[in-house]
XYZ file of C-alpha atoms in Angstrom:
342
model
C -58.795 -8.304 -59.381
C -55.156 -7.561 -60.030
C -56.342 -3.774 -61.285
C -58.588 -3.357 -58.396
C -55.504 -4.034 -56.006
C -52.651 -2.172 -57.899
C -55.420 1.114 -57.694
C -55.940 -0.002 -53.959
C -51.750 -0.075 -53.482
C -51.403 2.890 -55.131
C -53.712 4.776 -52.944
C -52.229 3.526 -49.994
C -48.772 4.039 -51.068
C -50.214 7.805 -51.758
C -51.460 8.148 -48.259
C -48.235 6.926 -47.133
C -46.264 9.345 -48.915
C -48.981 12.651 -47.713
C -48.251 11.263 -44.097
C -44.563 11.182 -44.522
C -44.631 14.797 -46.008
C -46.152 16.145 -43.021
C -43.539 14.552 -40.468
C -40.870 15.636 -42.430
C -42.470 19.234 -42.688
C -43.380 19.126 -39.168
C -39.749 18.201 -38.277
C -38.143 20.904 -40.253
C -40.468 23.132 -38.622
C -39.233 21.754 -35.220
C -35.789 22.423 -35.901
C -35.727 25.844 -36.973
C -37.862 27.273 -34.273
C -36.120 29.572 -31.428
C -34.835 27.668 -28.751
C -36.078 28.373 -25.126
C -33.840 30.591 -23.310
C -31.721 29.124 -20.294
C -29.926 30.370 -17.452
C -27.081 29.537 -19.647
C -27.878 31.725 -22.362
C -28.307 35.040 -19.622
C -24.806 33.819 -18.005
C -23.104 33.934 -21.792
C -24.704 37.337 -22.551
C -23.846 38.973 -19.115
C -19.937 37.725 -19.583
C -19.869 38.719 -22.799
C -21.754 42.678 -22.037
C -19.250 43.137 -19.043
C -16.295 41.520 -20.976
C -17.276 44.606 -23.733
C -17.506 47.241 -21.324
C -14.343 46.448 -19.516
C -12.433 46.690 -22.509
C -14.149 49.621 -23.767
C -15.089 47.809 -27.319
C -18.295 49.490 -27.695
C -19.030 47.065 -31.246
C -18.595 43.863 -28.921
C -21.045 45.340 -26.423
C -23.556 46.038 -29.612
C -23.298 42.394 -31.208
C -25.155 41.053 -28.040
C -28.017 42.800 -29.471
C -30.388 42.155 -32.373
C -30.471 44.456 -35.635
C -32.347 47.791 -35.891
C -33.990 49.372 -32.769
C -31.900 47.104 -30.274
C -28.842 48.507 -31.840
C -29.783 52.276 -30.249
C -30.835 50.432 -26.816
C -27.366 49.024 -26.909
C -25.560 52.230 -27.611
C -27.252 53.985 -24.933
C -26.218 51.549 -22.437
C -22.685 51.026 -23.672
C -22.159 54.871 -22.884
C -24.002 55.296 -19.960
C -22.655 52.285 -17.997
C -19.475 53.506 -19.171
C -19.937 56.687 -17.523
C -20.954 55.272 -14.039
C -18.945 53.850 -11.451
C -18.287 50.108 -9.993
C -20.545 48.996 -12.804
C -20.534 45.102 -12.444
C -22.897 43.004 -15.171
C -23.585 39.399 -13.687
C -26.695 36.839 -14.405
C -29.044 35.629 -11.428
C -32.169 33.582 -11.709
C -32.573 33.841 -15.329
C -32.013 37.782 -15.272
C -29.125 40.567 -15.928
C -28.389 41.926 -12.892
C -26.330 45.438 -13.058
C -24.776 46.678 -10.186
C -23.766 50.182 -10.304
C -23.025 53.557 -7.903
C -23.210 57.247 -8.679
C -20.438 57.474 -6.315
C -22.712 58.269 -3.385
C -24.955 55.365 -3.129
C -24.927 51.761 -4.886
C -27.720 49.727 -6.200
C -28.516 46.444 -7.631
C -31.060 46.271 -11.116
C -32.350 43.323 -12.123
C -33.202 43.394 -15.970
C -35.672 40.745 -17.707
C -34.097 40.116 -21.027
C -36.642 39.914 -24.180
C -34.634 37.989 -27.007
C -34.984 38.308 -30.582
C -33.255 35.021 -31.235
C -32.553 33.064 -28.630
C -30.171 30.944 -30.712
C -27.847 33.408 -31.906
C -28.287 35.057 -28.285
C -29.213 38.501 -29.440
C -31.452 41.232 -27.290
C -34.280 42.565 -28.603
C -35.333 44.303 -25.154
C -34.508 44.602 -21.407
C -37.120 45.381 -18.916
C -36.323 46.772 -15.515
C -38.119 45.249 -11.966
C -38.966 48.009 -9.900
C -38.184 51.632 -10.865
C -36.600 52.079 -14.335
C -33.477 53.726 -13.651
C -32.264 56.419 -16.218
C -29.384 54.753 -17.577
C -31.782 52.223 -19.039
C -33.819 54.679 -21.072
C -32.148 58.018 -21.530
C -28.557 59.393 -22.594
C -27.644 60.644 -19.094
C -24.756 62.494 -17.004
C -23.079 62.068 -13.904
C -21.414 65.093 -11.777
C -20.526 64.887 -8.268
C -19.638 67.771 -5.809
C -18.848 66.436 -2.136
C -21.540 64.294 -0.512
C -24.252 65.128 -3.773
C -24.065 63.053 -7.013
C -26.369 64.428 -9.703
C -27.644 62.079 -12.453
C -29.254 63.713 -15.181
C -31.140 62.831 -18.508
C -28.861 65.822 -20.465
C -27.663 68.412 -18.490
C -26.844 67.782 -14.850
C -24.943 70.859 -14.337
C -27.910 73.472 -13.258
C -29.130 70.854 -10.518
C -25.910 70.609 -8.569
C -25.426 73.841 -6.754
C -28.797 73.594 -5.904
C -28.779 70.306 -4.735
C -25.205 70.856 -2.644
C -26.822 74.058 -1.087
C -29.960 72.320 0.059
C -27.398 69.656 1.687
C -25.726 72.071 3.367
C -28.933 73.508 4.770
C -29.998 70.412 6.167
C -26.703 69.706 7.607
C -27.458 72.340 10.125
C -30.557 71.560 11.041
C -30.893 69.394 14.658
C -32.337 66.430 13.383
C -30.008 64.052 16.043
C -30.978 60.365 16.389
C -33.297 60.462 13.405
C -30.447 60.334 10.825
C -28.854 56.897 12.216
C -27.736 55.301 9.542
C -28.007 58.221 7.167
C -24.340 57.797 5.200
C -24.689 61.899 4.572
C -25.092 61.441 1.059
C -27.628 62.448 -1.179
C -28.694 60.747 -5.229
C -30.508 62.967 -7.247
C -32.087 61.741 -10.666
C -33.381 64.029 -13.419
C -35.602 62.620 -15.879
C -36.176 64.133 -19.164
C -40.048 64.873 -18.062
C -42.684 64.190 -15.970
C -43.386 60.901 -17.548
C -39.728 59.745 -16.884
C -40.196 60.269 -13.225
C -42.949 58.212 -13.306
C -41.077 55.351 -14.582
C -37.979 56.087 -12.481
C -39.955 56.388 -8.919
C -43.504 54.348 -9.906
C -45.667 57.217 -9.213
C -48.922 56.899 -11.453
C -48.320 58.956 -14.321
C -50.961 61.753 -13.207
C -49.567 61.928 -10.004
C -45.992 62.463 -11.442
C -46.922 64.979 -13.231
C -48.579 67.253 -10.451
C -45.189 66.275 -7.988
C -42.313 68.555 -7.889
C -40.137 65.480 -6.365
C -40.420 62.394 -4.960
C -37.872 60.049 -2.853
C -38.175 56.763 -4.026
C -36.470 53.287 -3.007
C -34.886 50.872 -5.164
C -35.042 47.433 -5.374
C -33.570 45.380 -1.983
C -31.094 44.086 -1.186
C -28.502 46.381 -2.249
C -30.787 49.178 -3.237
C -31.100 53.148 -1.970
C -33.221 56.040 -1.727
C -32.592 58.278 -4.464
C -34.086 61.447 -5.214
C -36.340 61.626 -8.816
C -36.976 65.655 -9.562
C -39.757 66.720 -12.078
C -37.571 68.796 -14.657
C -40.780 71.498 -14.406
C -39.191 72.261 -10.895
C -36.533 74.456 -13.023
C -38.782 76.721 -13.792
C -39.921 77.526 -10.317
C -38.343 79.817 -8.369
C -35.260 79.460 -6.317
C -36.646 78.920 -2.790
C -38.874 76.422 -3.932
C -36.398 74.669 -5.501
C -34.429 74.586 -2.486
C -37.677 73.778 -0.315
C -38.598 71.068 -2.778
C -35.032 69.343 -2.644
C -34.651 69.727 1.334
C -38.028 68.147 2.209
C -36.636 65.128 -0.005
C -33.360 65.338 1.372
C -35.407 64.649 4.881
C -36.831 61.597 3.538
C -33.470 60.482 2.166
C -31.647 61.256 5.984
C -34.136 59.866 8.309
C -34.764 56.898 5.878
C -38.613 57.388 6.104
C -39.176 55.667 3.013
C -37.960 52.304 4.358
C -38.855 52.965 7.928
C -42.439 53.222 7.708
C -44.592 54.651 10.288
C -47.581 57.226 10.160
C -47.454 59.361 7.019
C -48.471 62.152 8.513
C -45.068 61.851 11.196
C -42.736 61.193 8.168
C -44.307 64.307 6.120
C -44.917 66.485 8.887
C -41.308 66.013 10.001
C -39.924 66.818 6.314
C -42.216 69.997 6.144
C -41.368 71.306 9.457
C -37.773 71.222 8.412
C -38.602 72.849 5.292
C -40.501 76.006 6.461
C -37.684 76.089 9.294
C -34.685 76.656 6.922
C -36.860 78.144 3.698
C -39.724 80.374 5.848
C -39.791 82.300 2.293
C -41.486 79.357 0.918
C -44.140 79.129 3.842
C -46.679 81.137 1.834
C -47.099 79.172 -1.160
C -46.794 75.840 1.097
C -49.641 77.248 3.077
C -51.826 77.683 -0.167
C -51.393 74.409 -1.106
C -52.225 73.356 2.280
C -55.777 75.164 2.135
C -56.255 74.362 -1.371
C -55.878 70.730 -0.578
C -57.750 70.573 2.397
C -60.619 72.738 0.692
C -60.643 70.357 -2.145
C -60.734 67.505 -0.222
C -63.754 68.788 2.644
C -65.557 70.018 -1.179
C -65.855 66.528 -2.627
C -66.685 64.814 1.265
C -63.709 62.991 1.825
C -62.060 62.806 5.191
C -58.582 61.483 6.832
C -58.372 58.863 9.230
C -56.083 58.863 12.273
C -52.904 57.939 10.231
C -53.209 61.001 8.181
C -54.419 58.728 5.268
C -57.517 59.798 2.613
C -60.486 57.899 4.189
C -64.264 57.558 2.349
C -66.685 60.531 2.313
C -67.594 60.871 6.231
C -68.552 63.587 7.683
C -66.504 65.090 10.965
C -63.526 63.305 9.759
C -60.505 65.742 9.729
C -56.749 65.966 9.802
C -54.833 64.649 13.105
C -55.041 67.885 15.053
C -52.286 70.486 13.666
C -51.880 69.194 10.480
C -52.997 69.623 7.063
C -52.572 67.929 3.569
C -50.175 69.267 1.493
C -49.746 69.106 -2.335
C -53.115 69.532 -4.214
C -54.254 66.075 -5.801
C -51.070 65.122 -6.321
C -51.764 62.104 -4.301
C -48.577 62.084 -2.240
C -49.594 62.334 1.645
C -47.935 65.270 2.426
C -48.553 66.894 5.867
C -47.099 69.765 8.042
C -47.485 71.206 11.154
C -50.092 74.419 11.362
C -48.996 76.442 14.358
C -45.205 77.828 13.868
C -44.065 74.177 13.116
C -43.903 72.992 16.743
C -41.448 70.135 16.026
């Protein structure tokens, strides 16, 4: 009996030790797990980044980023934000919010923080909400002249003169009350490639490849209308570059991206102004109109009363006097057909 009892006790003691070991192992694992991110973490991060940026201390700015890859992101951000105007980094609803200006328009960009090690406040990545600003992903340069600001991934200087010229042309066109509320400034953003244009504007990649330029609205409430330019536009004629910029500047001047309204009215006005100011571009744009109209009809698509492409329907055409512009681009652009009666 005593031997049996001792064996039983030894067995029970072994079980107890095993349970205790499992408990201690779990406790240690729980103690070493990353702590959840809190709003306080983001507040401290924002304060550290803003302080380092204000003092011009890149090393302190980089200290907020995890080792290896994220350090490259930190260097890009420090360089880019140092070159922009009125930059302020704050925390809001567990997100970083970067306020910035290019000297023409101001914006607020919310960023989601991806933490590598929350306990150490080290950032692994940042993701934009809405259009992805160039300063988040590319090394940029900002140049300004008068009421034009150009931010480009790389050299911005080739785009400044065409943009200034297009704005001067537009100011000479009598748009009247359509431009009420416009500051008179235009902000041009030139990414490195068409995929960068897609990230910048929110366009699908396939549409961005076929798009020369597009006006997009940054996140409200302090966002702004900016013009994103496909860098391939530099390989076109001077007249086509001027026409593309004027078209988009009309959208900025009239606020059509935010005001809404029928697509054919917004795009019709932009095209009417464009061909009036750049008559030499009309032939090329007429070819686009015919190509898109033929393509649409060939596959059986019609257009509704607002000028939007509808499901295949016989007899459905464009509103009287208007045509689709931009073959297969997915950007609904229309223009008056007969002598641009705008």
